[in-house]
Amino acid sequence: MNNNAIRFACNGCGVCCKGRLIPLTLSETRQWLLRGHDVAVLLEAFDESTWAAQPGEYAHSAKRAVEVVSGRAPVRVVAVMAANALGQCPNLGADDRCGIYDQRPLVCRIYPMEINPFIALRPENKACAPQVWETGEVLFTDRIVDPLLHDQVERSRQADRDDAEAKIAVCEDLGLNVAAWKGNALAVYLPAHATLLAAINRYDAGQHSPTAAAWKVRADDDTLRAQLDALGVALAEQNQADYIFHRV
Ligand code: SF4
Ligand code: SF4
């Protein structure tokens, strides 16, 4: 099939390396921290009701999350470790070239393609200039055509699944126990890089604190709070300040 054929030829402008958080695998997180750079931790919670009409999307998301108990309710929590490039990536040179090109994270290799199979690739939503979509190889039709890109996307999805338990264990060890409700907001933590690295090292050495955390969900919308409360979910205070509550 060749419907929706999308060509792409990166022009190396470096715009995608600025003003964003860059999701990392756990292995990449270790490397990023060891280079001395900061990594944010994003926490989202959900349950089956989040995708009542899309069981396939729920199944995809559930595999990259861990079931925990919040109050009286089982919920799933997904932790995303993301390099802080809100100004610009610390590896981006003055010439807009990547300083760790051979070791750059998977998402940098995959961009601007989507990793989530339920999110359609839309060039207008990407940082790339319009003209880069008019030349180059066909990368995408009804599926990813380029075999290298396909492999990288699969590796990224597999890492999300493989790392899920470890990332939640690291969060519990650090006391990062408030997640935002998926689709409503993100709870964004900005731990000191040495603190996060130490927690990952404790996990790697089997010396973390695996005690069950008192998971809470932060929701500011009154209707959502009432829904979660009815489910028995433990709701977080709305004025807690050790994370950024980023509405989406
Ligand atoms: S690691 Fe390299 S490619 Fe990835 S955001 Fe940083 S500068 Fe850009
Ligand atoms: S914004 Fe697009 S065109 Fe520019 S470097 Fe990133 S991927 Fe390439």
PDB file of C-alpha atoms and ligand atoms in Angstrom:
ATOM      1  CA  MET A   1       0.000   0.000   0.000  1.00  0.00           C
ATOM      2  CA  ASN A   2       1.179   3.512  -0.626  1.00  0.00           C
ATOM      3  CA  ASN A   3      -1.602   5.671   0.741  1.00  0.00           C
ATOM      4  CA  ASN A   4      -0.632   8.763   2.725  1.00  0.00           C
ATOM      5  CA  ALA A   5       2.971   8.569   1.450  1.00  0.00           C
ATOM      6  CA  ILE A   6       5.163  10.947   3.436  1.00  0.00           C
ATOM      7  CA  ARG A   7       8.624  11.957   2.208  1.00  0.00           C
ATOM      8  CA  PHE A   8      11.133  13.485   4.547  1.00  0.00           C
ATOM      9  CA  ALA A   9      14.677  14.847   4.322  1.00  0.00           C
ATOM     10  CA  CYS A  10      16.043  16.381   7.538  1.00  0.00           C
ATOM     11  CA  ASN A  11      17.804  19.700   6.902  1.00  0.00           C
ATOM     12  CA  GLY A  12      19.726  19.639  10.200  1.00  0.00           C
ATOM     13  CA  CYS A  13      18.181  22.870  11.462  1.00  0.00           C
ATOM     14  CA  GLY A  14      18.291  21.716  15.123  1.00  0.00           C
ATOM     15  CA  VAL A  15      14.863  23.161  15.961  1.00  0.00           C
ATOM     16  CA  CYS A  16      13.710  19.793  17.333  1.00  0.00           C
ATOM     17  CA  CYS A  17      16.576  19.955  19.876  1.00  0.00           C
ATOM     18  CA  LYS A  18      15.184  23.076  21.552  1.00  0.00           C
ATOM     19  CA  GLY A  19      12.282  23.879  23.839  1.00  0.00           C
ATOM     20  CA  ARG A  20      11.178  20.372  24.749  1.00  0.00           C
ATOM     21  CA  LEU A  21      11.513  17.375  26.993  1.00  0.00           C
ATOM     22  CA  ILE A  22      13.155  14.402  25.285  1.00  0.00           C
ATOM     23  CA  PRO A  23      11.873  10.983  26.457  1.00  0.00           C
ATOM     24  CA  LEU A  24      14.698   8.570  27.284  1.00  0.00           C
ATOM     25  CA  THR A  25      14.919   4.854  27.891  1.00  0.00           C
ATOM     26  CA  LEU A  26      16.242   3.925  31.317  1.00  0.00           C
ATOM     27  CA  SER A  27      19.604   3.043  29.815  1.00  0.00           C
ATOM     28  CA  GLU A  28      19.719   6.421  28.055  1.00  0.00           C
ATOM     29  CA  THR A  29      18.692   8.114  31.314  1.00  0.00           C
ATOM     30  CA  ARG A  30      21.747   6.645  33.053  1.00  0.00           C
ATOM     31  CA  GLN A  31      24.007   7.889  30.263  1.00  0.00           C
ATOM     32  CA  TRP A  32      22.377  11.332  30.261  1.00  0.00           C
ATOM     33  CA  LEU A  33      22.802  11.713  34.020  1.00  0.00           C
ATOM     34  CA  LEU A  34      26.403  10.471  33.880  1.00  0.00           C
ATOM     35  CA  ARG A  35      27.122  13.255  31.380  1.00  0.00           C
ATOM     36  CA  GLY A  36      25.965  15.635  34.130  1.00  0.00           C
ATOM     37  CA  HIS A  37      22.684  16.679  32.528  1.00  0.00           C
ATOM     38  CA  ASP A  38      19.234  16.929  34.099  1.00  0.00           C
ATOM     39  CA  VAL A  39      16.376  14.504  33.576  1.00  0.00           C
ATOM     40  CA  ALA A  40      12.748  15.260  34.437  1.00  0.00           C
ATOM     41  CA  VAL A  41      10.300  12.597  35.611  1.00  0.00           C
ATOM     42  CA  LEU A  42       6.747  12.753  34.258  1.00  0.00           C
ATOM     43  CA  LEU A  43       4.015  10.757  35.972  1.00  0.00           C
ATOM     44  CA  GLU A  44       0.583   9.933  34.582  1.00  0.00           C
ATOM     45  CA  ALA A  45      -2.119   7.644  35.958  1.00  0.00           C
ATOM     46  CA  PHE A  46      -5.050   6.037  34.190  1.00  0.00           C
ATOM     47  CA  ASP A  47      -7.357   3.058  34.250  1.00  0.00           C
ATOM     48  CA  GLU A  48      -9.445   1.206  31.705  1.00  0.00           C
ATOM     49  CA  SER A  49     -12.114   3.932  31.820  1.00  0.00           C
ATOM     50  CA  THR A  50      -9.594   6.362  30.291  1.00  0.00           C
ATOM     51  CA  TRP A  51     -10.031   4.554  26.970  1.00  0.00           C
ATOM     52  CA  ALA A  52     -13.490   3.044  27.425  1.00  0.00           C
ATOM     53  CA  ALA A  53     -14.086   3.068  23.658  1.00  0.00           C
ATOM     54  CA  GLN A  54     -10.498   2.262  22.583  1.00  0.00           C
ATOM     55  CA  PRO A  55      -9.425  -1.043  24.159  1.00  0.00           C
ATOM     56  CA  GLY A  56      -6.438  -1.317  21.817  1.00  0.00           C
ATOM     57  CA  GLU A  57      -5.082   2.018  22.993  1.00  0.00           C
ATOM     58  CA  TYR A  58      -5.611   1.004  26.610  1.00  0.00           C
ATOM     59  CA  ALA A  59      -3.734  -2.270  26.017  1.00  0.00           C
ATOM     60  CA  HIS A  60      -0.832  -0.385  24.428  1.00  0.00           C
ATOM     61  CA  SER A  61      -0.624   2.087  27.322  1.00  0.00           C
ATOM     62  CA  ALA A  62      -1.114  -0.566  29.999  1.00  0.00           C
ATOM     63  CA  LYS A  63       2.025  -2.395  28.826  1.00  0.00           C
ATOM     64  CA  ARG A  64       4.180   0.664  29.513  1.00  0.00           C
ATOM     65  CA  ALA A  65       2.619   1.252  32.932  1.00  0.00           C
ATOM     66  CA  VAL A  66       2.558  -0.478  36.313  1.00  0.00           C
ATOM     67  CA  GLU A  67      -0.532  -1.274  38.328  1.00  0.00           C
ATOM     68  CA  VAL A  68      -0.451   0.363  41.756  1.00  0.00           C
ATOM     69  CA  VAL A  69      -3.068   0.994  44.405  1.00  0.00           C
ATOM     70  CA  SER A  70      -4.213   4.540  45.034  1.00  0.00           C
ATOM     71  CA  GLY A  71      -6.568   4.757  47.984  1.00  0.00           C
ATOM     72  CA  ARG A  72      -8.958   1.854  47.389  1.00  0.00           C
ATOM     73  CA  ALA A  73      -8.542   1.797  43.598  1.00  0.00           C
ATOM     74  CA  PRO A  74      -6.140  -0.011  41.290  1.00  0.00           C
ATOM     75  CA  VAL A  75      -4.717   2.436  38.758  1.00  0.00           C
ATOM     76  CA  ARG A  76      -1.890   2.204  36.281  1.00  0.00           C
ATOM     77  CA  VAL A  77       0.997   4.654  36.484  1.00  0.00           C
ATOM     78  CA  VAL A  78       3.467   5.358  33.719  1.00  0.00           C
ATOM     79  CA  ALA A  79       6.741   7.130  34.432  1.00  0.00           C
ATOM     80  CA  VAL A  80       8.584   8.902  31.634  1.00  0.00           C
ATOM     81  CA  MET A  81      12.189   9.969  32.133  1.00  0.00           C
ATOM     82  CA  ALA A  82      12.821  12.930  29.855  1.00  0.00           C
ATOM     83  CA  ALA A  83      15.956  14.933  29.193  1.00  0.00           C
ATOM     84  CA  ASN A  84      15.481  18.571  30.050  1.00  0.00           C
ATOM     85  CA  ALA A  85      15.942  20.490  26.823  1.00  0.00           C
ATOM     86  CA  LEU A  86      13.373  23.172  27.646  1.00  0.00           C
ATOM     87  CA  GLY A  87      15.933  25.804  26.717  1.00  0.00           C
ATOM     88  CA  GLN A  88      17.902  23.690  24.322  1.00  0.00           C
ATOM     89  CA  CYS A  89      19.540  20.279  24.514  1.00  0.00           C
ATOM     90  CA  PRO A  90      22.877  20.488  26.345  1.00  0.00           C
ATOM     91  CA  ASN A  91      24.407  18.420  23.532  1.00  0.00           C
ATOM     92  CA  LEU A  92      23.459  20.852  20.804  1.00  0.00           C
ATOM     93  CA  GLY A  93      26.451  22.745  19.474  1.00  0.00           C
ATOM     94  CA  ALA A  94      26.605  26.368  18.385  1.00  0.00           C
ATOM     95  CA  ASP A  95      26.525  25.059  14.812  1.00  0.00           C
ATOM     96  CA  ASP A  96      23.182  23.320  15.572  1.00  0.00           C
ATOM     97  CA  ARG A  97      24.847  19.915  15.309  1.00  0.00           C
ATOM     98  CA  CYS A  98      24.438  17.123  17.833  1.00  0.00           C
ATOM     99  CA  GLY A  99      27.520  16.690  20.006  1.00  0.00           C
ATOM    100  CA  ILE A 100      26.706  13.040  20.789  1.00  0.00           C
ATOM    101  CA  TYR A 101      25.420  12.053  17.368  1.00  0.00           C
ATOM    102  CA  ASP A 102      26.570   8.430  17.537  1.00  0.00           C
ATOM    103  CA  GLN A 103      25.104   8.038  21.044  1.00  0.00           C
ATOM    104  CA  ARG A 104      21.991  10.169  20.628  1.00  0.00           C
ATOM    105  CA  PRO A 105      18.781   8.779  22.142  1.00  0.00           C
ATOM    106  CA  LEU A 106      16.348   6.666  20.166  1.00  0.00           C
ATOM    107  CA  VAL A 107      13.715   9.403  20.061  1.00  0.00           C
ATOM    108  CA  CYS A 108      16.229  11.721  18.388  1.00  0.00           C
ATOM    109  CA  ARG A 109      16.794   9.044  15.734  1.00  0.00           C
ATOM    110  CA  ILE A 110      13.054   8.537  15.299  1.00  0.00           C
ATOM    111  CA  TYR A 111      11.915  12.182  15.205  1.00  0.00           C
ATOM    112  CA  PRO A 112       9.734  13.386  13.518  1.00  0.00           C
ATOM    113  CA  MET A 113       8.004   9.992  13.293  1.00  0.00           C
ATOM    114  CA  GLU A 114       5.527   9.008  15.998  1.00  0.00           C
ATOM    115  CA  ILE A 115       6.295   6.185  18.417  1.00  0.00           C
ATOM    116  CA  ASN A 116       2.746   5.748  19.715  1.00  0.00           C
ATOM    117  CA  PRO A 117       0.904   3.668  17.062  1.00  0.00           C
ATOM    118  CA  PHE A 118      -2.319   5.496  17.932  1.00  0.00           C
ATOM    119  CA  ILE A 119      -0.974   8.944  17.081  1.00  0.00           C
ATOM    120  CA  ALA A 120      -1.049   9.778  13.382  1.00  0.00           C
ATOM    121  CA  LEU A 121       1.996  11.461  11.882  1.00  0.00           C
ATOM    122  CA  ARG A 122       0.997  15.024  11.021  1.00  0.00           C
ATOM    123  CA  PRO A 123       3.766  17.175   9.526  1.00  0.00           C
ATOM    124  CA  GLU A 124       1.951  20.334  10.608  1.00  0.00           C
ATOM    125  CA  ASN A 125       2.424  19.312  14.253  1.00  0.00           C
ATOM    126  CA  LYS A 126       6.191  18.929  13.896  1.00  0.00           C
ATOM    127  CA  ALA A 127       9.045  21.403  14.348  1.00  0.00           C
ATOM    128  CA  CYS A 128      10.389  20.756  10.842  1.00  0.00           C
ATOM    129  CA  ALA A 129      10.054  23.341   8.073  1.00  0.00           C
ATOM    130  CA  PRO A 130       7.392  22.555   5.424  1.00  0.00           C
ATOM    131  CA  GLN A 131       9.941  22.035   2.620  1.00  0.00           C
ATOM    132  CA  VAL A 132      11.609  19.034   4.339  1.00  0.00           C
ATOM    133  CA  TRP A 133       8.415  17.054   3.753  1.00  0.00           C
ATOM    134  CA  GLU A 134       8.635  17.531  -0.008  1.00  0.00           C
ATOM    135  CA  THR A 135      11.882  15.679  -0.766  1.00  0.00           C
ATOM    136  CA  GLY A 136      13.818  12.614   0.352  1.00  0.00           C
ATOM    137  CA  GLU A 137      12.775   9.002   0.728  1.00  0.00           C
ATOM    138  CA  VAL A 138       9.256   7.849   1.470  1.00  0.00           C
ATOM    139  CA  LEU A 139       9.414   7.009   5.179  1.00  0.00           C
ATOM    140  CA  PHE A 140       5.779   6.494   5.930  1.00  0.00           C
ATOM    141  CA  THR A 141       2.670   5.280   4.121  1.00  0.00           C
ATOM    142  CA  ASP A 142       0.042   3.409   6.116  1.00  0.00           C
ATOM    143  CA  ARG A 143       3.055   2.171   8.125  1.00  0.00           C
ATOM    144  CA  ILE A 144       6.735   3.024   8.598  1.00  0.00           C
ATOM    145  CA  VAL A 145       8.500   1.986   5.383  1.00  0.00           C
ATOM    146  CA  ASP A 146      12.152   2.556   6.263  1.00  0.00           C
ATOM    147  CA  PRO A 147      13.442  -0.667   7.931  1.00  0.00           C
ATOM    148  CA  LEU A 148      15.945   1.132  10.183  1.00  0.00           C
ATOM    149  CA  LEU A 149      13.311   3.551  11.399  1.00  0.00           C
ATOM    150  CA  HIS A 150      10.867   0.685  11.915  1.00  0.00           C
ATOM    151  CA  ASP A 151      13.457  -1.129  14.033  1.00  0.00           C
ATOM    152  CA  GLN A 152      14.162   1.979  16.119  1.00  0.00           C
ATOM    153  CA  VAL A 153      10.459   2.550  16.803  1.00  0.00           C
ATOM    154  CA  GLU A 154      10.058  -1.080  17.868  1.00  0.00           C
ATOM    155  CA  ARG A 155      13.102  -0.820  20.136  1.00  0.00           C
ATOM    156  CA  SER A 156      11.675   2.306  21.733  1.00  0.00           C
ATOM    157  CA  ARG A 157       8.295   0.659  22.357  1.00  0.00           C
ATOM    158  CA  GLN A 158       9.984  -2.428  23.791  1.00  0.00           C
ATOM    159  CA  ALA A 159      12.142  -0.310  26.100  1.00  0.00           C
ATOM    160  CA  ASP A 160       9.005   1.422  27.383  1.00  0.00           C
ATOM    161  CA  ARG A 161       7.610  -1.981  28.306  1.00  0.00           C
ATOM    162  CA  ASP A 162      10.876  -3.389  29.685  1.00  0.00           C
ATOM    163  CA  ASP A 163      11.657  -0.314  31.806  1.00  0.00           C
ATOM    164  CA  ALA A 164       8.182   0.282  33.263  1.00  0.00           C
ATOM    165  CA  GLU A 165       8.641  -1.562  36.569  1.00  0.00           C
ATOM    166  CA  ALA A 166      12.139  -0.193  37.167  1.00  0.00           C
ATOM    167  CA  LYS A 167      11.110   3.418  36.561  1.00  0.00           C
ATOM    168  CA  ILE A 168       8.184   3.147  38.992  1.00  0.00           C
ATOM    169  CA  ALA A 169      10.488   1.528  41.570  1.00  0.00           C
ATOM    170  CA  VAL A 170      12.901   4.462  41.223  1.00  0.00           C
ATOM    171  CA  CYS A 171      10.024   6.921  41.671  1.00  0.00           C
ATOM    172  CA  GLU A 172       8.819   5.108  44.786  1.00  0.00           C
ATOM    173  CA  ASP A 173      12.357   5.131  46.169  1.00  0.00           C
ATOM    174  CA  LEU A 174      12.488   8.911  45.675  1.00  0.00           C
ATOM    175  CA  GLY A 175       8.996   9.485  47.070  1.00  0.00           C
ATOM    176  CA  LEU A 176       7.651  10.731  43.739  1.00  0.00           C
ATOM    177  CA  ASN A 177       4.142   9.431  44.305  1.00  0.00           C
ATOM    178  CA  VAL A 178       1.701  11.891  42.766  1.00  0.00           C
ATOM    179  CA  ALA A 179       0.617  11.313  39.180  1.00  0.00           C
ATOM    180  CA  ALA A 180      -1.693  13.431  37.058  1.00  0.00           C
ATOM    181  CA  TRP A 181      -4.658  11.830  35.312  1.00  0.00           C
ATOM    182  CA  LYS A 182      -3.787  10.971  31.718  1.00  0.00           C
ATOM    183  CA  GLY A 183      -5.192  13.318  29.122  1.00  0.00           C
ATOM    184  CA  ASN A 184      -5.827  15.969  31.762  1.00  0.00           C
ATOM    185  CA  ALA A 185      -2.355  16.948  32.960  1.00  0.00           C
ATOM    186  CA  LEU A 186       1.204  15.779  33.648  1.00  0.00           C
ATOM    187  CA  ALA A 187       2.947  15.774  37.022  1.00  0.00           C
ATOM    188  CA  VAL A 188       6.478  16.920  36.188  1.00  0.00           C
ATOM    189  CA  TYR A 189       9.252  16.409  38.742  1.00  0.00           C
ATOM    190  CA  LEU A 190      12.682  17.975  38.332  1.00  0.00           C
ATOM    191  CA  PRO A 191      14.960  15.988  40.679  1.00  0.00           C
ATOM    192  CA  ALA A 192      18.582  17.014  41.090  1.00  0.00           C
ATOM    193  CA  HIS A 193      20.553  14.931  38.631  1.00  0.00           C
ATOM    194  CA  ALA A 194      22.767  13.399  41.354  1.00  0.00           C
ATOM    195  CA  THR A 195      19.658  12.434  43.357  1.00  0.00           C
ATOM    196  CA  LEU A 196      18.053  10.658  40.420  1.00  0.00           C
ATOM    197  CA  LEU A 197      21.288   8.942  39.432  1.00  0.00           C
ATOM    198  CA  ALA A 198      21.763   7.709  43.015  1.00  0.00           C
ATOM    199  CA  ALA A 199      18.225   6.266  43.034  1.00  0.00           C
ATOM    200  CA  ILE A 200      18.824   4.440  39.736  1.00  0.00           C
ATOM    201  CA  ASN A 201      22.118   3.113  41.091  1.00  0.00           C
ATOM    202  CA  ARG A 202      20.313   1.870  44.213  1.00  0.00           C
ATOM    203  CA  TYR A 203      17.781   0.117  41.979  1.00  0.00           C
ATOM    204  CA  ASP A 204      20.542  -1.447  39.885  1.00  0.00           C
ATOM    205  CA  ALA A 205      22.222  -2.691  43.080  1.00  0.00           C
ATOM    206  CA  GLY A 206      18.940  -4.031  44.519  1.00  0.00           C
ATOM    207  CA  GLN A 207      19.238  -1.514  47.378  1.00  0.00           C
ATOM    208  CA  HIS A 208      16.232   0.684  46.650  1.00  0.00           C
ATOM    209  CA  SER A 209      13.268   1.022  49.004  1.00  0.00           C
ATOM    210  CA  PRO A 210      10.552  -1.051  47.331  1.00  0.00           C
ATOM    211  CA  THR A 211       7.944  -0.265  49.976  1.00  0.00           C
ATOM    212  CA  ALA A 212       4.544   0.391  48.495  1.00  0.00           C
ATOM    213  CA  ALA A 213       4.189   4.109  47.974  1.00  0.00           C
ATOM    214  CA  ALA A 214       0.971   5.877  48.885  1.00  0.00           C
ATOM    215  CA  TRP A 215       0.138   6.737  45.302  1.00  0.00           C
ATOM    216  CA  LYS A 216      -2.108   9.747  44.800  1.00  0.00           C
ATOM    217  CA  VAL A 217      -3.650  11.326  41.757  1.00  0.00           C
ATOM    218  CA  ARG A 218      -3.698  15.072  41.229  1.00  0.00           C
ATOM    219  CA  ALA A 219      -6.699  16.419  39.382  1.00  0.00           C
ATOM    220  CA  ASP A 220      -7.924  20.001  39.535  1.00  0.00           C
ATOM    221  CA  ASP A 221     -11.021  19.639  37.384  1.00  0.00           C
ATOM    222  CA  ASP A 222     -14.059  19.316  39.670  1.00  0.00           C
ATOM    223  CA  THR A 223     -15.849  16.751  37.502  1.00  0.00           C
ATOM    224  CA  LEU A 224     -12.744  14.578  37.206  1.00  0.00           C
ATOM    225  CA  ARG A 225     -12.077  14.846  40.949  1.00  0.00           C
ATOM    226  CA  ALA A 226     -15.615  13.674  41.666  1.00  0.00           C
ATOM    227  CA  GLN A 227     -15.217  10.747  39.230  1.00  0.00           C
ATOM    228  CA  LEU A 228     -11.933   9.658  40.766  1.00  0.00           C
ATOM    229  CA  ASP A 229     -13.227  10.113  44.282  1.00  0.00           C
ATOM    230  CA  ALA A 230     -16.199   7.870  43.464  1.00  0.00           C
ATOM    231  CA  LEU A 231     -13.750   5.195  42.282  1.00  0.00           C
ATOM    232  CA  GLY A 232     -11.920   5.389  45.605  1.00  0.00           C
ATOM    233  CA  VAL A 233      -8.757   6.979  44.155  1.00  0.00           C
ATOM    234  CA  ALA A 234      -6.669   8.924  46.690  1.00  0.00           C
ATOM    235  CA  LEU A 235      -6.623  12.530  45.503  1.00  0.00           C
ATOM    236  CA  ALA A 236      -3.568  14.731  46.012  1.00  0.00           C
ATOM    237  CA  GLU A 237      -3.766  18.183  47.530  1.00  0.00           C
ATOM    238  CA  GLN A 238      -4.129  20.828  44.853  1.00  0.00           C
ATOM    239  CA  ASN A 239      -1.509  23.148  46.340  1.00  0.00           C
ATOM    240  CA  GLN A 240       1.368  20.637  46.600  1.00  0.00           C
ATOM    241  CA  ALA A 241       4.535  22.199  45.253  1.00  0.00           C
ATOM    242  CA  ASP A 242       7.227  19.541  44.764  1.00  0.00           C
ATOM    243  CA  TYR A 243       6.213  19.000  41.139  1.00  0.00           C
ATOM    244  CA  ILE A 244       4.858  21.067  38.277  1.00  0.00           C
ATOM    245  CA  PHE A 245       1.217  20.374  37.453  1.00  0.00           C
ATOM    246  CA  HIS A 246       1.207  20.856  33.691  1.00  0.00           C
ATOM    247  CA  ARG A 247      -2.263  20.848  32.166  1.00  0.00           C
ATOM    248  CA  VAL A 248      -2.564  19.396  28.673  1.00  0.00           C
TER     249      VAL A 248
HETATM  250  S1  SF4 B   1      20.903  14.494  21.816  1.00  0.00           S
HETATM  251 FE1  SF4 B   1      21.512  15.439  19.885  1.00  0.00          FE
HETATM  252  S2  SF4 B   1      19.812  15.019  18.467  1.00  0.00           S
HETATM  253 FE2  SF4 B   1      19.048  14.654  20.545  1.00  0.00          FE
HETATM  254  S3  SF4 B   1      18.094  16.600  21.182  1.00  0.00           S
HETATM  255 FE3  SF4 B   1      20.238  16.628  21.884  1.00  0.00          FE
HETATM  256  S4  SF4 B   1      21.391  17.654  20.260  1.00  0.00           S
HETATM  257 FE4  SF4 B   1      19.406  17.034  19.403  1.00  0.00          FE
HETATM  258  S1  SF4 B   2      13.415  20.014  13.198  1.00  0.00           S
HETATM  259 FE1  SF4 B   2      13.136  18.455  11.596  1.00  0.00          FE
HETATM  260  S2  SF4 B   2      14.407  19.191   9.901  1.00  0.00           S
HETATM  261 FE2  SF4 B   2      15.131  20.273  11.752  1.00  0.00          FE
HETATM  262  S3  SF4 B   2      16.805  18.971  12.567  1.00  0.00           S
HETATM  263 FE3  SF4 B   2      14.897  18.337  13.576  1.00  0.00          FE
HETATM  264  S4  SF4 B   2      14.168  16.599  12.333  1.00  0.00           S
HETATM  265 FE4  SF4 B   2      15.667  17.724  11.075  1.00  0.00          FE
END
